[in-house]
Amino acid sequence: MYIMPYNIEFQIAGLIVVLILLVVFFAKERFHSLQNSIYRALLIITVLELILDIASVITITNRELCPRLNAFLSKGYLVAMLSYIACVALYTLSNTIYSSMPGWKKKMKLAQAVMIFAALTVCCVLVIMRDLFYGGEGKFIYSYGPASDTVYMFSTLAVIYVIFVLLINIKNIPPARQLSIYSFCIMEGIIAIVQMFNKELLIIGFGTAATIMIMYFTIENPDMKMIKALNNANKKNRELLLNILPESVADRLKDSNSTFTEQFNDVTIMFLDLVNFSKLSNDIGAQKIVFLLNKFFSQIDDLLGVFRVEKIKTMGDSYMAAAGIPDYYEENHEEMLRFAFAVLKLLEGFNKRNGTNIQVRIGLNTGPVVAGIIGKKKFIYDLWGEAVNLASRMESYGVPDRIAVSPYLAKKLEGNHTLEAQPVTNIKGFGEMETYLVRD
């Protein structure tokens, strides 16, 4: 029967466990958290630690032939152990940090992390500089001495620190994460005691592997494919919502989860309508005219990205937009006028490209409105008020391929634009009124 000349059964078992965890963990994308980042480092450090542990035990029995190699491997293993212990301490500390934490508390956590790194650096230097001694015989040979004692000391202090941090933050650390921290403390305590009285067992490496395995099942390991799918779905829902509502309105509705209205004192409203829409439908067919209407209105929608103008809605062959809502700004009437002229220029190119002779009437007005969302189902962001009604009348009584404005808007435009006064007209709902056409 073959007897292994080295006492590395525990290390090999631990290495197999950690290698399996390494493959499983890195096989798919993981949740991006501070704890998972530390766990990635722990996995790599633990694999390195166990490999160095196994290699150092093997070279111990032949240290007369390669004493420097054995000293390098043995001290490398101890440095890896120190790094592992420091990472667990940092993992514990990371679980006490939350986004709404005051700035001074975050600075204190950072100071603690710096202290852990400083202690790790000092201990690594001590391990490298101090001597190793050897005891035992045959497969039970082991190393000990000041370098090993440094690791025991650092481990003891780390366990005390971890328990202290855990106790004062126990309400803020999720129970699942507490389990992995408890396992580290118990494992370090029990194994340190067993190893202290049975140096030849060499079970510290197995203990670190067991702790890493417990930690794997207690940290966040959600399915990132599902998270990506949910994020994509949320993004599509958001895009769909923004096609219906202005961004600030969508955000407000999301936060308050209730409909609302608000008053605006100076908003410019535009109505656009196709001339002789019914005749066009009869001449070229309803399906084709709807196709052209959709194409034309879609190109108007594209113009919105260039102007600070908000589309309100379309109603059949009518297009309604407004400037100065939902976020008010000065000179919104000038912006709306520029947008209206851009639409007329767009129509000119549209007719040339499609061989059509579509004409539109455009009416503008400025004044106070009530804006918001009402109802529970199939809601839209809409405007109400006399200013809205008059803008609609400006379109109805307007001239094809021209921009008609109310006397209230004309007063604002006077001096900056050429206005053509139209005959006094009896505007339905408003009585006799002098309207104007604006030249480009």
Short mmCIF file of N, CA and C in Angstrom, two decimals, residues 368-429:
data_model
loop_
_atom_site.label_atom_id
_atom_site.label_comp_id
_atom_site.label_asym_id
_atom_site.label_seq_id
_atom_site.Cartn_x
_atom_site.Cartn_y
_atom_site.Cartn_z
N PRO A 368 -51.74 81.72 -20.30
CA PRO A 368 -51.77 80.80 -19.16
C PRO A 368 -52.50 79.50 -19.51
N VAL A 369 -52.00 78.41 -18.95
CA VAL A 369 -52.64 77.12 -19.16
C VAL A 369 -52.57 76.31 -17.87
N VAL A 370 -53.41 75.32 -17.80
CA VAL A 370 -53.29 74.28 -16.77
C VAL A 370 -52.77 73.04 -17.48
N ALA A 371 -51.70 72.46 -16.94
CA ALA A 371 -51.09 71.29 -17.56
C ALA A 371 -51.02 70.16 -16.54
N GLY A 372 -51.08 68.94 -17.04
CA GLY A 372 -50.95 67.81 -16.13
C GLY A 372 -51.58 66.54 -16.66
N ILE A 373 -51.81 65.62 -15.75
CA ILE A 373 -52.36 64.31 -16.08
C ILE A 373 -53.58 64.09 -15.21
N ILE A 374 -54.68 63.68 -15.83
CA ILE A 374 -55.89 63.38 -15.07
C ILE A 374 -56.37 61.99 -15.46
N GLY A 375 -57.14 61.39 -14.57
CA GLY A 375 -57.67 60.06 -14.84
C GLY A 375 -56.77 58.96 -14.33
N LYS A 376 -57.17 57.72 -14.58
CA LYS A 376 -56.44 56.55 -14.09
C LYS A 376 -55.88 55.67 -15.20
N LYS A 377 -56.54 55.66 -16.36
CA LYS A 377 -56.13 54.76 -17.43
C LYS A 377 -55.87 55.53 -18.72
N LYS A 378 -54.89 55.03 -19.48
CA LYS A 378 -54.54 55.60 -20.78
C LYS A 378 -54.38 57.11 -20.70
N PHE A 379 -53.72 57.56 -19.64
CA PHE A 379 -53.55 58.99 -19.44
C PHE A 379 -52.46 59.56 -20.34
N ILE A 380 -52.57 60.86 -20.60
CA ILE A 380 -51.54 61.59 -21.34
C ILE A 380 -51.31 62.92 -20.63
N TYR A 381 -50.18 63.54 -20.94
CA TYR A 381 -49.91 64.88 -20.44
C TYR A 381 -50.62 65.86 -21.38
N ASP A 382 -51.53 66.65 -20.84
CA ASP A 382 -52.37 67.50 -21.69
C ASP A 382 -52.43 68.92 -21.12
N LEU A 383 -53.00 69.83 -21.95
CA LEU A 383 -53.14 71.25 -21.58
C LEU A 383 -54.60 71.65 -21.66
N TRP A 384 -54.99 72.56 -20.76
CA TRP A 384 -56.35 73.08 -20.75
C TRP A 384 -56.32 74.58 -20.53
N GLY A 385 -57.33 75.28 -21.08
CA GLY A 385 -57.44 76.71 -20.85
C GLY A 385 -57.81 77.46 -22.11
N GLU A 386 -58.18 78.72 -21.93
CA GLU A 386 -58.58 79.56 -23.05
C GLU A 386 -57.42 79.75 -24.04
N ALA A 387 -56.19 79.79 -23.55
CA ALA A 387 -55.04 79.97 -24.43
C ALA A 387 -54.92 78.80 -25.40
N VAL A 388 -55.26 77.60 -24.93
CA VAL A 388 -55.21 76.41 -25.78
C VAL A 388 -56.30 76.50 -26.85
N ASN A 389 -57.50 76.89 -26.43
CA ASN A 389 -58.61 77.00 -27.37
C ASN A 389 -58.34 78.04 -28.46
N LEU A 390 -57.72 79.15 -28.05
CA LEU A 390 -57.44 80.20 -29.04
C LEU A 390 -56.36 79.75 -30.02
N ALA A 391 -55.38 79.02 -29.55
CA ALA A 391 -54.36 78.49 -30.46
C ALA A 391 -55.00 77.59 -31.51
N SER A 392 -55.97 76.78 -31.08
CA SER A 392 -56.69 75.91 -32.01
C SER A 392 -57.48 76.74 -33.03
N ARG A 393 -58.06 77.86 -32.56
CA ARG A 393 -58.82 78.73 -33.48
C ARG A 393 -57.87 79.40 -34.47
N MET A 394 -56.66 79.75 -34.04
CA MET A 394 -55.69 80.37 -34.95
C MET A 394 -55.38 79.42 -36.11
N GLU A 395 -55.30 78.14 -35.80
CA GLU A 395 -55.07 77.16 -36.87
C GLU A 395 -56.29 77.06 -37.78
N SER A 396 -57.48 76.99 -37.19
CA SER A 396 -58.71 76.82 -37.98
C SER A 396 -58.96 77.99 -38.93
N TYR A 397 -58.65 79.22 -38.47
CA TYR A 397 -58.90 80.40 -39.28
C TYR A 397 -57.64 80.85 -40.03
N GLY A 398 -56.62 80.01 -40.04
CA GLY A 398 -55.36 80.37 -40.65
C GLY A 398 -55.32 80.20 -42.15
N VAL A 399 -54.13 80.40 -42.72
CA VAL A 399 -53.90 80.33 -44.16
C VAL A 399 -52.97 79.15 -44.44
N PRO A 400 -53.24 78.35 -45.47
CA PRO A 400 -52.36 77.20 -45.77
C PRO A 400 -50.90 77.59 -45.90
N ASP A 401 -50.06 76.78 -45.32
CA ASP A 401 -48.59 76.93 -45.35
C ASP A 401 -48.10 78.25 -44.78
N ARG A 402 -48.90 78.83 -43.88
CA ARG A 402 -48.49 80.04 -43.18
C ARG A 402 -48.69 79.82 -41.67
N ILE A 403 -48.09 80.71 -40.91
CA ILE A 403 -48.19 80.63 -39.45
C ILE A 403 -49.07 81.78 -38.97
N ALA A 404 -50.23 81.43 -38.42
CA ALA A 404 -51.17 82.42 -37.90
C ALA A 404 -50.97 82.56 -36.40
N VAL A 405 -50.95 83.80 -35.90
CA VAL A 405 -50.76 84.03 -34.46
C VAL A 405 -51.85 84.93 -33.93
N SER A 406 -52.11 84.80 -32.65
CA SER A 406 -53.13 85.61 -31.98
C SER A 406 -52.59 87.00 -31.72
N PRO A 407 -53.45 87.97 -31.41
CA PRO A 407 -52.96 89.33 -31.09
C PRO A 407 -52.07 89.34 -29.85
N TYR A 408 -52.30 88.39 -28.92
CA TYR A 408 -51.48 88.35 -27.71
C TYR A 408 -50.04 87.93 -28.03
N LEU A 409 -49.90 86.96 -28.92
CA LEU A 409 -48.57 86.53 -29.31
C LEU A 409 -47.93 87.56 -30.24
N ALA A 410 -48.77 88.18 -31.10
CA ALA A 410 -48.25 89.19 -32.04
C ALA A 410 -47.61 90.35 -31.26
N LYS A 411 -48.18 90.70 -30.14
CA LYS A 411 -47.63 91.79 -29.33
C LYS A 411 -46.22 91.44 -28.84
N LYS A 412 -45.97 90.17 -28.52
CA LYS A 412 -44.64 89.75 -28.08
C LYS A 412 -43.65 89.70 -29.24
N LEU A 413 -44.17 89.36 -30.43
CA LEU A 413 -43.29 89.21 -31.59
C LEU A 413 -43.00 90.54 -32.28
N GLU A 414 -43.81 91.53 -32.00
CA GLU A 414 -43.69 92.83 -32.68
C GLU A 414 -42.31 93.42 -32.44
N GLY A 415 -41.71 93.91 -33.53
CA GLY A 415 -40.39 94.51 -33.46
C GLY A 415 -39.28 93.54 -33.84
N ASN A 416 -39.52 92.25 -33.66
CA ASN A 416 -38.52 91.24 -34.01
C ASN A 416 -38.90 90.46 -35.26
N HIS A 417 -40.17 90.52 -35.65
CA HIS A 417 -40.64 89.76 -36.81
C HIS A 417 -41.62 90.61 -37.61
N THR A 418 -41.72 90.29 -38.89
CA THR A 418 -42.67 90.98 -39.76
C THR A 418 -44.04 90.32 -39.64
N LEU A 419 -45.01 91.12 -39.26
CA LEU A 419 -46.37 90.61 -39.06
C LEU A 419 -47.31 91.18 -40.11
N GLU A 420 -48.15 90.32 -40.66
CA GLU A 420 -49.16 90.75 -41.64
C GLU A 420 -50.53 90.69 -40.97
N ALA A 421 -51.13 91.84 -40.73
CA ALA A 421 -52.45 91.87 -40.10
C ALA A 421 -53.50 91.32 -41.05
N GLN A 422 -54.39 90.50 -40.53
CA GLN A 422 -55.49 89.92 -41.30
C GLN A 422 -56.78 90.66 -40.97
N PRO A 423 -57.74 90.58 -41.89
CA PRO A 423 -59.02 91.26 -41.61
C PRO A 423 -59.61 90.78 -40.29
N VAL A 424 -60.28 91.71 -39.63
CA VAL A 424 -60.93 91.36 -38.36
C VAL A 424 -61.92 90.22 -38.61
N THR A 425 -61.81 89.19 -37.79
CA THR A 425 -62.63 87.99 -37.99
C THR A 425 -63.37 87.67 -36.70
N ASN A 426 -64.60 87.18 -36.89
CA ASN A 426 -65.37 86.74 -35.73
C ASN A 426 -64.91 85.32 -35.36
N ILE A 427 -64.04 85.24 -34.37
CA ILE A 427 -63.50 83.95 -33.96
C ILE A 427 -64.48 83.26 -33.03
N LYS A 428 -64.83 82.05 -33.37
CA LYS A 428 -65.81 81.31 -32.57
C LYS A 428 -65.35 81.21 -31.12
N GLY A 429 -66.23 81.66 -30.23
CA GLY A 429 -65.93 81.58 -28.80
C GLY A 429 -65.16 82.76 -28.28
#
